[in-house]
Coordinates of C-alpha atoms (C1' of nucleotides) in Angstrom, one line a residue:
Chain A
X1 CA -11.6 17.8 -8.1
X2 CA -11.8 14.1 -6.4
X3 CA -8.7 14.0 -5.1
X4 CA -6.6 13.2 -8.2
X5 CA -5.1 16.7 -8.8
X6 CA -1.4 17.0 -9.8
X7 CA 0.0 20.3 -10.7
X8 CA 2.5 21.3 -7.9
X9 CA 4.6 19.1 -7.8
X10 CA 8.5 19.5 -7.0
X11 CA 10.1 20.1 -10.5
X12 CA 12.8 16.6 -11.1
X13 CA 10.2 14.1 -10.2
X14 CA 8.3 13.7 -13.3
X15 CA 9.5 9.7 -13.5
X16 CA 8.4 9.0 -10.4
X17 CA 5.2 11.2 -10.4
X18 CA 4.3 9.5 -13.8
X19 CA 4.9 5.8 -12.4
X20 CA 2.3 6.6 -9.3
X21 CA 0.0 7.9 -11.9
X22 CA 0.3 4.9 -13.2
X23 CA -0.1 3.2 -10.2
X24 CA -3.7 5.2 -9.1
X25 CA -4.6 4.3 -13.1
X26 CA -4.8 0.9 -12.3
X27 CA -6.7 1.0 -9.1
X28 CA -9.1 3.2 -10.8
X29 CA -10.1 0.4 -13.3
X30 CA -7.8 0.6 -15.8
X31 CA -7.1 -2.8 -17.1
X32 CA -5.0 -2.4 -20.2
X33 CA -2.0 -0.8 -21.3
X34 CA -3.7 2.2 -24.1
X35 CA -6.0 2.3 -21.4
X36 CA -3.5 3.7 -18.7
X37 CA -1.5 5.2 -21.0
X38 CA -4.6 7.4 -22.0
X39 CA -5.2 8.2 -18.5
X40 CA -1.7 9.8 -17.7
X41 CA -1.4 11.2 -20.7
X42 CA 1.8 9.1 -21.7
X43 CA 2.8 7.5 -25.0
X44 CA 2.8 3.5 -25.3
X45 CA 6.5 3.4 -24.7
X46 CA 6.8 5.5 -21.5
X47 CA 3.6 4.0 -19.9
X48 CA 5.2 0.8 -21.0
X49 CA 8.2 1.3 -19.4
X50 CA 7.3 2.5 -16.1
X51 CA 4.8 -0.5 -16.3
X52 CA 7.3 -2.9 -16.7
X53 CA 9.2 -1.5 -13.5
X54 CA 6.5 -1.4 -11.1
X55 CA 6.3 -4.9 -12.1
X56 CA 9.6 -6.1 -11.5
X57 CA 8.9 -3.6 -8.2
X58 CA 5.8 -5.9 -7.3
X59 CA 3.4 -2.8 -7.2
X60 CA 1.5 -4.0 -10.2
X61 CA 1.1 -7.3 -11.4
X62 CA 0.3 -8.5 -14.9
X63 CA -1.5 -12.0 -14.7
X64 CA -2.0 -14.1 -18.2
X65 CA 1.3 -13.5 -19.5
X66 CA 0.2 -14.8 -23.3
X67 CA -2.9 -12.7 -24.4
X68 CA -4.4 -9.5 -23.9
X69 CA -2.0 -8.1 -21.5
X70 CA -3.3 -6.3 -18.0
X71 CA -2.5 -5.5 -15.3
X72 CA -3.9 -5.5 -11.4
X73 CA -2.2 -3.9 -8.1
X74 CA 0.6 -6.4 -7.0
X75 CA 1.2 -7.8 -3.4
X76 CA 3.7 -5.4 -2.8
X77 CA 1.1 -2.8 -2.4
X78 CA -0.2 -5.1 -0.2
X79 CA 2.2 -5.6 1.7
X80 CA 3.2 -1.8 2.1
X81 CA -0.5 -0.9 2.7
X82 CA -0.8 -2.8 6.0
X83 CA 2.1 -2.0 7.2
X84 CA 1.6 1.4 7.0
X85 CA -1.7 0.5 8.2
X86 CA -0.2 -0.4 11.5
X87 CA 2.6 1.9 11.2
X88 CA 0.1 5.0 11.4
X89 CA 0.9 5.7 15.0
X90 CA -2.7 6.5 16.0
X91 CA -3.6 2.8 14.2
X92 CA -1.6 0.9 17.0
X93 CA -2.2 3.0 20.5
X94 CA -6.1 2.9 19.8
X95 CA -6.4 -0.8 18.5
X96 CA -7.4 -2.1 22.1
X97 CA -9.6 0.5 22.7
X98 CA -11.8 -0.1 19.9
X99 CA -11.6 -3.6 20.0
X100 CA -13.0 -3.2 24.3
X101 CA -15.9 -0.6 22.7
X102 CA -16.4 -2.9 20.3
X103 CA -17.2 -5.7 23.1
X104 CA -19.0 -3.7 25.0
X105 CA -21.5 -2.2 22.6
X106 CA -21.5 -5.2 19.7
X107 CA -21.6 -2.6 17.1
X108 CA -19.5 -1.6 14.7
X109 CA -16.8 0.2 16.0
X110 CA -14.8 2.3 13.4
X111 CA -11.5 4.7 13.5
X112 CA -10.8 7.6 10.6
X113 CA -8.4 10.0 9.7
X114 CA -8.8 12.9 7.6
X115 CA -8.0 13.5 4.3
X116 CA -9.2 16.9 2.6
X117 CA -12.7 16.7 2.3
X118 CA -12.7 12.9 3.2
X119 CA -12.8 10.6 5.7
X120 CA -10.2 7.5 5.3
X121 CA -11.3 4.5 7.6
X122 CA -8.1 3.1 9.1
X123 CA -9.5 0.2 11.6
X124 CA -12.9 -1.3 11.6
X125 CA -14.1 -3.8 14.3
X126 CA -17.0 -5.6 13.1
X127 CA -20.4 -5.4 15.1
X128 CA -21.6 -8.7 16.6
X129 CA -25.1 -7.9 15.4
X130 CA -25.3 -10.6 12.1
X131 CA -25.1 -7.4 9.7
X132 CA -22.0 -5.5 7.6
X133 CA -21.8 -2.6 6.9
X134 CA -20.4 -1.0 3.4
X135 CA -17.4 0.9 5.2
X136 CA -14.2 -1.3 4.6
X137 CA -10.5 0.1 6.0
X138 CA -9.0 2.0 3.0
X139 CA -12.3 3.6 1.9
X140 CA -12.7 7.2 1.8
X141 CA -16.0 9.0 2.7
X142 CA -17.1 12.3 2.5
X143 CA -16.2 13.8 5.8
X144 CA -19.5 16.3 6.1
X145 CA -22.1 13.0 6.3
X146 CA -20.5 10.8 8.1
X147 CA -20.5 10.4 12.0
X148 CA -17.2 10.2 11.9
X149 CA -16.1 12.8 9.7
X150 CA -18.3 15.3 11.7
X151 CA -16.2 14.4 14.8
X152 CA -13.3 15.5 12.6
X153 CA -14.5 18.8 12.1
X154 CA -16.0 20.3 15.0
X155 CA -12.9 22.1 15.8
X156 CA -12.2 23.8 12.7
X157 CA -13.3 27.4 11.9
X158 CA -17.1 27.8 10.5
X159 CA -15.9 28.6 6.9
X160 CA -14.4 25.3 6.6
X161 CA -17.9 23.9 7.5
X162 CA -19.6 24.9 4.6
X163 CA -17.1 23.5 2.2
X164 CA -17.1 20.5 3.5
X165 CA -20.6 20.8 3.8
X166 CA -20.7 21.3 0.2
X167 CA -18.2 19.1 -0.6
X168 CA -20.5 16.1 0.7
X169 CA -23.5 16.8 -1.1
X170 CA -21.8 17.0 -4.4
X171 CA -19.5 13.8 -3.5
X172 CA -20.0 11.3 -6.2
X173 CA -19.3 8.4 -3.3
X174 CA -22.7 10.1 -1.8
X175 CA -24.8 10.9 -4.9
X176 CA -27.9 10.6 -2.8
X177 CA -27.1 12.1 0.2
X178 CA -29.5 13.4 2.5
X179 CA -28.5 15.8 4.7
X180 CA -30.1 18.2 6.2
X181 CA -30.5 21.7 5.3
X182 CA -27.4 23.8 6.2
X183 CA -28.7 25.9 8.9
X184 CA -30.3 22.7 10.5
X185 CA -27.0 21.1 9.6
X186 CA -24.9 23.7 11.4
X187 CA -26.5 23.7 14.3
X188 CA -26.4 20.1 15.0
X189 CA -22.5 20.6 14.9
X190 CA -22.9 23.2 16.9
X191 CA -24.7 21.4 19.6
X192 CA -21.9 18.1 18.9
X193 CA -19.0 20.6 19.2
X194 CA -20.4 21.5 22.9
X195 CA -21.1 17.9 23.9
X196 CA -17.4 16.7 22.3
X197 CA -19.8 14.0 19.8
X198 CA -21.0 14.3 16.9
X199 CA -24.3 12.0 15.4
X200 CA -25.1 10.8 11.9
X201 CA -28.6 10.0 11.9
X202 CA -29.0 7.9 8.5
X203 CA -27.7 10.7 6.8
X204 CA -24.5 9.1 5.1
X205 CA -26.1 5.5 4.7
X206 CA -30.0 4.8 5.3
X207 CA -30.3 2.9 7.7
X208 CA -27.1 3.6 10.0
X209 CA -26.9 5.5 12.7
X210 CA -23.7 6.3 14.6
X211 CA -22.2 8.4 17.4
X212 CA -18.6 9.6 17.1
X213 CA -16.1 11.7 19.2
X214 CA -12.2 13.2 18.4
X215 CA -9.3 11.9 19.0
X216 CA -6.5 14.1 19.5
X217 CA -2.7 14.7 19.8
X218 CA 0.0 15.6 21.9
X219 CA -0.8 19.9 20.9
X220 CA -4.3 19.1 21.0
X221 CA -5.0 19.0 17.3
X222 CA -7.9 16.9 16.1
X223 CA -5.9 13.9 14.2
X224 CA -8.3 11.1 14.2
X225 CA -12.0 9.8 15.4
X226 CA -13.8 7.0 16.6
X227 CA -17.3 6.1 16.0
X228 CA -20.4 3.3 16.5
X229 CA -22.1 2.4 13.8
X230 CA -25.5 0.1 14.1
X231 CA -28.8 -0.5 12.2
X232 CA -31.0 2.2 13.1
X233 CA -33.2 -0.9 15.0
X234 CA -30.4 -1.2 17.7
X235 CA -29.3 2.4 17.8
X236 CA -32.7 4.5 18.9
X237 CA -32.2 8.1 19.7
X238 CA -32.2 7.4 23.5
X239 CA -29.1 4.6 23.0
X240 CA -27.3 6.8 21.1
X241 CA -27.8 9.6 24.1
X242 CA -26.7 6.4 26.5
X243 CA -23.6 5.4 24.0
X244 CA -22.0 8.7 24.1
X245 CA -20.5 9.1 26.9
X246 CA -18.4 6.0 26.5
X247 CA -17.5 6.8 23.1
X248 CA -16.3 9.8 24.1
X249 CA -14.2 8.4 26.9
X250 CA -12.2 5.7 24.7
X251 CA -11.6 8.6 22.0
X252 CA -10.2 10.6 25.3
X253 CA -8.4 7.2 26.8
X254 CA -6.5 7.3 23.3
X255 CA -5.7 10.8 22.9
X256 CA -4.1 10.6 26.3
X257 CA -2.1 7.6 25.3
X258 CA -0.8 9.9 22.5
X259 CA 0.4 12.4 25.0
X260 CA -2.8 14.9 25.2
X261 CA -3.5 16.3 28.4
X262 CA -7.5 16.6 29.4
X263 CA -8.5 20.2 30.4
X264 CA -5.6 22.2 28.2
X265 CA -6.0 23.2 25.0
X266 CA -3.1 24.6 22.6
X267 CA -3.0 28.5 21.8
X268 CA -0.6 27.8 18.8
Chain B
X1 CA 19.8 -10.5 0.6
X2 CA 16.1 -10.3 1.9
X3 CA 14.8 -9.5 -1.4
X4 CA 15.7 -5.6 -1.2
X5 CA 17.7 -6.4 -5.2
X6 CA 17.3 -4.0 -7.3
X7 CA 20.1 -5.1 -10.4
X8 CA 17.6 -5.8 -13.5
X9 CA 15.3 -2.9 -13.3
X10 CA 14.1 -1.7 -17.2
X11 CA 16.4 1.3 -18.2
X12 CA 14.8 4.6 -18.1
X13 CA 13.5 4.2 -14.7
X14 CA 15.8 5.7 -12.4
X15 CA 14.1 8.0 -10.5
X16 CA 10.9 5.4 -10.0
X17 CA 12.8 2.9 -8.8
X18 CA 14.3 5.3 -6.9
X19 CA 11.1 6.4 -5.4
X20 CA 10.1 3.3 -4.6
X21 CA 13.1 2.5 -3.0
X22 CA 12.5 5.7 -0.5
X23 CA 9.2 4.2 0.4
X24 CA 11.0 0.9 1.0
X25 CA 13.7 2.3 3.2
X26 CA 10.7 3.8 5.0
X27 CA 8.7 0.6 5.6
X28 CA 12.4 -0.7 6.6
X29 CA 12.3 1.7 9.8
X30 CA 14.6 4.4 8.1
X31 CA 13.0 7.5 9.2
X32 CA 15.2 10.3 8.3
X33 CA 16.1 12.3 5.6
X34 CA 20.0 11.0 5.9
X35 CA 19.3 7.8 7.0
X36 CA 17.3 7.0 4.0
X37 CA 19.8 8.5 1.6
X38 CA 22.3 6.8 2.8
X39 CA 20.2 3.4 2.4
X40 CA 19.4 4.3 -1.2
X41 CA 22.5 5.4 -1.8
X42 CA 21.9 8.7 -3.2
X43 CA 22.6 12.7 -2.6
X44 CA 20.6 13.8 0.3
X45 CA 19.1 16.4 -2.7
X46 CA 17.7 13.7 -4.6
X47 CA 16.3 11.5 -1.7
X48 CA 14.5 15.2 0.0
X49 CA 13.1 15.6 -3.3
X50 CA 11.5 12.2 -3.9
X51 CA 10.4 11.7 -0.7
X52 CA 8.9 15.6 -1.0
X53 CA 7.3 13.9 -4.2
X54 CA 5.8 10.5 -2.0
X55 CA 4.9 12.7 0.7
X56 CA 2.8 15.4 -1.7
X57 CA 0.8 12.0 -3.8
X58 CA 0.4 11.1 -0.4
X59 CA 2.4 7.9 -0.1
X60 CA 4.7 9.2 2.6
X61 CA 3.6 11.2 5.7
X62 CA 6.0 13.9 7.0
X63 CA 4.4 14.4 11.0
X64 CA 5.6 16.8 13.1
X65 CA 6.3 20.1 10.2
X66 CA 8.4 21.5 12.6
X67 CA 12.0 19.9 14.8
X68 CA 13.4 17.0 13.2
X69 CA 11.6 15.5 9.9
X70 CA 10.8 12.2 9.9
X71 CA 9.2 10.1 7.8
X72 CA 6.4 7.0 8.2
X73 CA 4.3 5.5 5.3
X74 CA 1.6 7.4 4.2
X75 CA -2.4 6.8 4.0
X76 CA -3.0 6.3 0.2
X77 CA -0.4 3.6 1.1
X78 CA -3.4 2.1 3.3
X79 CA -6.4 2.5 0.6
X80 CA -3.5 0.7 -2.3
X81 CA -3.2 -1.8 -0.2
X82 CA -6.3 -2.3 1.3
X83 CA -8.0 -2.1 -2.5
X84 CA -4.8 -4.1 -4.4
X85 CA -5.8 -6.9 -1.0
X86 CA -9.6 -7.1 -2.6
X87 CA -8.7 -7.0 -6.2
X88 CA -6.5 -9.9 -6.5
X89 CA -8.8 -12.6 -8.2
X90 CA -8.1 -15.3 -5.4
X91 CA -9.2 -12.9 -2.6
X92 CA -12.8 -12.6 -3.3
X93 CA -13.3 -16.1 -4.6
X94 CA -12.0 -17.3 -1.9
X95 CA -13.2 -14.9 1.4
X96 CA -16.7 -16.9 2.0
X97 CA -15.2 -20.5 1.6
X98 CA -12.4 -19.2 4.2
X99 CA -15.3 -17.3 6.2
X100 CA -17.2 -21.0 6.0
X101 CA -14.0 -23.1 7.0
X102 CA -13.6 -20.5 10.0
X103 CA -16.8 -21.2 11.3
X104 CA -16.9 -25.1 11.1
X105 CA -13.4 -25.5 12.3
X106 CA -13.4 -22.5 14.7
X107 CA -9.5 -22.1 14.1
X108 CA -7.3 -19.2 12.4
X109 CA -7.8 -19.8 8.5
X110 CA -5.6 -18.4 6.2
X111 CA -5.5 -17.5 2.9
X112 CA -1.7 -17.1 0.8
X113 CA 0.1 -16.5 -2.5
X114 CA 4.1 -17.4 -3.4
X115 CA 6.4 -14.7 -4.0
X116 CA 9.7 -16.0 -4.5
X117 CA 10.9 -17.7 -2.3
X118 CA 8.5 -16.9 0.5
X119 CA 4.9 -16.7 1.0
X120 CA 2.4 -13.7 1.7
X121 CA -0.4 -14.0 3.5
X122 CA -3.4 -12.6 1.7
X123 CA -6.1 -12.9 4.0
X124 CA -6.9 -14.3 7.6
X125 CA -10.0 -15.6 9.6
X126 CA -9.8 -15.2 13.2
X127 CA -9.7 -18.2 15.1
X128 CA -12.7 -18.3 17.9
X129 CA -10.6 -19.7 20.6
X130 CA -9.5 -17.0 22.5
X131 CA -6.1 -17.1 21.2
X132 CA -4.1 -14.9 18.9
X133 CA -1.4 -15.9 16.1
X134 CA 1.2 -13.9 15.2
X135 CA 0.6 -14.1 11.6
X136 CA -0.8 -11.2 9.9
X137 CA -2.0 -9.5 6.7
X138 CA 0.8 -8.4 4.7
X139 CA 2.8 -10.5 6.3
X140 CA 6.0 -12.4 4.3
X141 CA 7.2 -16.3 6.0
X142 CA 9.5 -18.2 4.4
X143 CA 7.6 -20.9 2.0
X144 CA 9.4 -24.2 3.2
X145 CA 8.7 -23.7 6.7
X146 CA 4.9 -23.1 6.4
X147 CA 2.1 -25.1 5.7
X148 CA 0.7 -22.1 3.5
X149 CA 4.3 -22.6 1.9
X150 CA 4.6 -26.6 2.0
X151 CA 1.5 -26.3 -0.1
X152 CA 2.4 -23.9 -2.6
X153 CA 5.6 -25.7 -3.4
X154 CA 3.6 -29.5 -3.5
X155 CA 4.2 -29.2 -7.9
X156 CA 7.2 -27.7 -8.1
X157 CA 10.2 -29.8 -9.1
X158 CA 12.4 -31.4 -6.4
X159 CA 15.5 -29.1 -7.1
X160 CA 13.4 -26.6 -5.7
X161 CA 12.4 -27.8 -2.8
X162 CA 16.0 -27.9 -2.0
X163 CA 16.6 -24.6 -2.6
X164 CA 13.3 -23.4 -0.5
X165 CA 14.2 -25.5 2.2
X166 CA 17.4 -23.7 2.6
X167 CA 16.1 -20.7 1.7
X168 CA 14.0 -21.1 5.2
X169 CA 16.8 -22.1 7.2
X170 CA 18.9 -19.0 6.5
X171 CA 15.2 -17.0 6.7
X172 CA 15.7 -13.7 8.9
X173 CA 12.2 -14.3 10.0
X174 CA 13.2 -17.7 11.3
X175 CA 16.4 -17.6 12.9
X176 CA 15.5 -20.3 15.6
X177 CA 13.0 -22.5 12.4
X178 CA 13.4 -26.7 13.7
X179 CA 12.5 -27.8 10.4
X180 CA 13.5 -31.9 9.6
X181 CA 16.6 -33.1 8.2
X182 CA 16.6 -32.5 4.2
X183 CA 15.6 -36.4 3.8
X184 CA 12.9 -36.7 6.2
X185 CA 11.7 -33.3 4.9
X186 CA 11.4 -34.0 1.6
X187 CA 9.6 -37.5 2.2
X188 CA 6.9 -35.8 4.0
X189 CA 6.6 -33.2 1.2
X190 CA 6.3 -36.2 -0.9
X191 CA 3.7 -37.9 1.1
X192 CA 2.0 -34.9 1.4
X193 CA 2.0 -34.4 -2.9
X194 CA -0.3 -37.8 -2.7
X195 CA -2.8 -36.6 -0.4
X196 CA -2.5 -33.0 -1.6
X197 CA -2.3 -31.6 1.8
X198 CA 0.3 -30.3 3.8
X199 CA 0.7 -30.1 7.1
X200 CA 2.9 -28.5 9.6
X201 CA 4.5 -29.6 13.2
X202 CA 5.2 -26.7 14.9
X203 CA 8.0 -25.7 12.6
X204 CA 7.4 -22.3 11.7
X205 CA 6.1 -21.5 15.3
X206 CA 6.2 -23.7 18.3
X207 CA 3.2 -24.6 19.7
X208 CA 1.0 -23.8 16.3
X209 CA 0.3 -26.6 13.6
X210 CA -1.8 -26.5 10.9
X211 CA -2.9 -28.2 7.7
X212 CA -3.2 -26.7 4.1
X213 CA -3.7 -27.2 0.9
X214 CA -3.4 -25.8 -2.7
X215 CA -5.5 -23.7 -5.3
X216 CA -5.4 -24.2 -8.9
X217 CA -6.4 -21.4 -11.6
X218 CA -8.3 -22.7 -14.7
X219 CA -5.0 -23.4 -16.3
X220 CA -4.2 -25.7 -13.6
X221 CA -1.2 -23.6 -11.8
X222 CA -0.7 -23.9 -8.1
X223 CA -1.4 -19.8 -7.2
X224 CA -2.8 -19.9 -3.4
X225 CA -3.0 -22.1 -0.5
X226 CA -5.8 -22.3 2.6
X227 CA -4.5 -23.3 6.1
X228 CA -6.1 -24.5 9.2
X229 CA -3.8 -23.3 12.3
X230 CA -4.1 -23.6 15.5
X231 CA -2.2 -23.8 19.1
X232 CA -1.4 -27.8 19.6
X233 CA -3.1 -28.5 22.2
X234 CA -6.5 -28.0 19.1
X235 CA -4.6 -29.5 16.9
X236 CA -3.8 -33.5 18.3
X237 CA -2.3 -35.4 15.1
X238 CA -5.7 -37.1 15.0
X239 CA -7.4 -34.1 14.2
X240 CA -5.0 -33.0 11.6
X241 CA -5.9 -35.9 9.5
X242 CA -10.1 -35.7 10.2
X243 CA -9.4 -31.8 9.2
X244 CA -7.5 -32.8 6.0
X245 CA -10.4 -33.6 3.7
X246 CA -12.2 -30.3 4.6
X247 CA -9.2 -27.6 3.9
X248 CA -9.0 -30.0 0.6
X249 CA -12.8 -29.3 -0.4
X250 CA -12.6 -25.9 0.9
X251 CA -9.2 -25.6 -1.7
X252 CA -11.2 -27.7 -4.5
X253 CA -14.3 -25.5 -4.4
X254 CA -12.5 -22.1 -4.5
X255 CA -10.0 -23.6 -7.3
X256 CA -13.3 -24.4 -9.4
X257 CA -14.7 -21.3 -8.6
X258 CA -11.7 -19.9 -10.6
X259 CA -12.3 -22.6 -14.0
X260 CA -10.0 -25.3 -12.9
X261 CA -11.4 -28.8 -14.0
X262 CA -10.9 -31.7 -11.0
X263 CA -8.9 -34.9 -12.4
X264 CA -7.9 -32.6 -15.5
X265 CA -3.7 -32.1 -15.1
X266 CA -2.0 -29.1 -17.8
X267 CA 1.1 -30.0 -19.1
X268 CA 2.1 -26.7 -20.6
Chain C
dC1 C1' 21.4 33.8 25.9
dC2 C1' 24.5 33.0 22.6
dA3 C1' 27.5 29.8 19.7
dA4 C1' 28.6 25.7 17.2
dC5 C1' 26.2 21.9 15.3
dA6 C1' 23.1 18.7 12.7
dT7 C1' 19.8 18.4 9.4
dA8 C1' 16.2 20.2 6.3
dT9 C1' 15.9 23.0 2.3
dC10 C1' 16.6 25.2 -1.9
dC11 C1' 19.5 26.8 -6.6
dC12 C1' 22.0 25.6 -10.5
dA13 C1' 25.1 24.1 -14.3
dC14 C1' 25.9 19.7 -16.1
dT15 C1' 24.6 15.7 -17.9
dA16 C1' 23.0 11.2 -17.8
dT17 C1' 18.3 9.8 -18.5
dA18 C1' 13.4 9.5 -19.7
dT19 C1' 11.3 10.2 -24.3
dG20 C1' 7.7 9.6 -28.0
dA21 C1' 8.0 8.1 -32.7
dG22 C1' 8.6 4.6 -35.1
dA23 C1' 10.2 -0.8 -36.0
dT24 C1' 9.3 -5.2 -34.9
dG25 C1' 7.5 -9.3 -32.4
dT26 C1' 3.0 -11.0 -30.9
dC27 C1' -1.4 -13.0 -30.7
dA28 C1' -6.9 -13.6 -31.6
dT29 C1' -10.1 -12.7 -35.7
dT30 C1' -12.3 -13.4 -40.3
Chain D
dA1 C1' -3.7 -17.1 -44.5
dA2 C1' -4.5 -12.5 -44.2
dT3 C1' -6.2 -8.3 -41.2
dG4 C1' -5.8 -6.3 -37.0
dA5 C1' -4.7 -4.5 -32.5
dC6 C1' -1.9 -4.5 -29.2
dA7 C1' 2.3 -4.8 -26.5
dT8 C1' 7.5 -4.5 -27.2
dC9 C1' 11.6 -2.7 -28.5
dT10 C1' 15.5 0.4 -30.3
dC11 C1' 17.3 4.8 -31.2
dA12 C1' 18.5 9.9 -31.3
dT13 C1' 17.6 13.6 -29.6
dA14 C1' 16.9 17.2 -25.6
dT15 C1' 14.7 17.8 -21.2
dA16 C1' 14.3 15.9 -16.7
dG17 C1' 17.2 14.4 -12.8
dT18 C1' 21.6 14.8 -10.9
dG19 C1' 24.6 16.5 -6.5
dG20 C1' 27.9 19.7 -4.9
dG21 C1' 27.6 23.6 -2.3
dA22 C1' 25.0 27.7 -0.4
dT23 C1' 21.1 29.0 3.1
dA24 C1' 18.0 28.5 6.2
dT25 C1' 15.7 26.4 10.6
dG26 C1' 15.7 23.9 14.5
dT27 C1' 18.4 21.6 18.2
dT28 C1' 22.5 21.4 21.6
dG29 C1' 25.9 22.6 25.1
dG30 C1' 28.2 26.1 27.0

DNA sequence: CCAACATATCCCACTATATGAGATGTCATT
DNA sequence: AATGACATCTCATATAGTGGGATATGTTGG
């Protein structure tokens, strides 16, 4: 349910699919061959062959040639991952705007996109207040419990809100999520929709508040979101409201560069 | 030529290998199906099937559902790549030391490992001098023309030096590399070996100088390198020599945390 | 507005490819 | 030295992947 589903693969890709499963097994912390084999449900021979191919290609790495063989994610994944990040259209366009927002606010700035029921962090400008957030680029969090995610939800039908709200409550990454009761949560989201700006009052991480706004592409679809986050000390409710226009402006500037035209909506 | 070789793959992985080839084709900038098919040498049908599977798995992304289909690297690669980076043993251990070195020197600090004839950047602490280097995490450069690379070469037999030197001269990433003539280059490297510290005088990038030292693991093998880099203005030859001890000390501190014992050498 | 094209997507019979059971090799532990 | 746990290799079998071609979809030019 976490996203590891794998049922509906186009036929004729078993080997590729299994190979990717090996990568994900290793990513999930399964180091040894036997362990990986058990995870992906293949014989040791098969798993060994796949893993070897992946090592050969640099997607996995098998340190300590002698002794107990263990696998870790390989260097080519680093290459591809960073390249992928910098190639995603939003990221390149957004970067300078995020930098600017970070410089103005001195707080941590995030960029994220929706991935199913989660938000994936794509960029992070570290704040200058000497406190580090747990967020990392490449990490996923439940949509409904982060400011970034809420900004991504605003355009969705309310039925989906409920799904995502429930998903956040039972999400492994946030076992002790403190979301408001559903009616209150929905009310908050509706109000955010009017302001085009979502707030997060320590719902995802205690002590951390944030202000977020959605980014749209040429078709008007919400494709990403920006947020400014900081410790509660630096984030009084008044400051959050003061910050809102700047965050929205940043989001709109990025949207405009992506071809979005303000005041126009897509009717597809 | 660039490293796209693919001859010696363990049999029984054609599909996986081809799938990875699709990823690399996209990474190389081939967006359209036909283009990718031509690059990896498969029929359109086959390529389409592989690409679809990769999209499904999140390794590729196919924006603009209508119109000319194009592929870009997908979000799961971002996840895996950043995870891979943070999982590689050296990186986690080195990070605090790199931060410290960056804070002391105010210059750009790099961490890299060897990948064949190239060095792969794994971490970068941006300098505080307001100038940005072209280096990026996940990027590769020829070993012989970077300070980082030279530090990785010190332990290798001199025969290999020549290979790497030649490789750097004909490397696509550095078309106008200004390496010293071979005897001078070798002499420089020999001297670096004695000092356990490599210098780079604008050989890789004009206007950029750097000081680098090697990191060893428990077996005494060189597995990575650190470097401090800056514009020539901030990097007089005297400053480079003054910096050397700090860089070497950082490298040794990291090595020690990896189990390396100073003064001992491996005889394997 | 329709014709002509380019490009993606789907289908299916054929066989090359991937499969897993085991046999062998390698290293730690007693 | 003997055991066991695990990685690695081998090989006959059939299943999974292949590419030719037919269809669908969107794009260009007249």
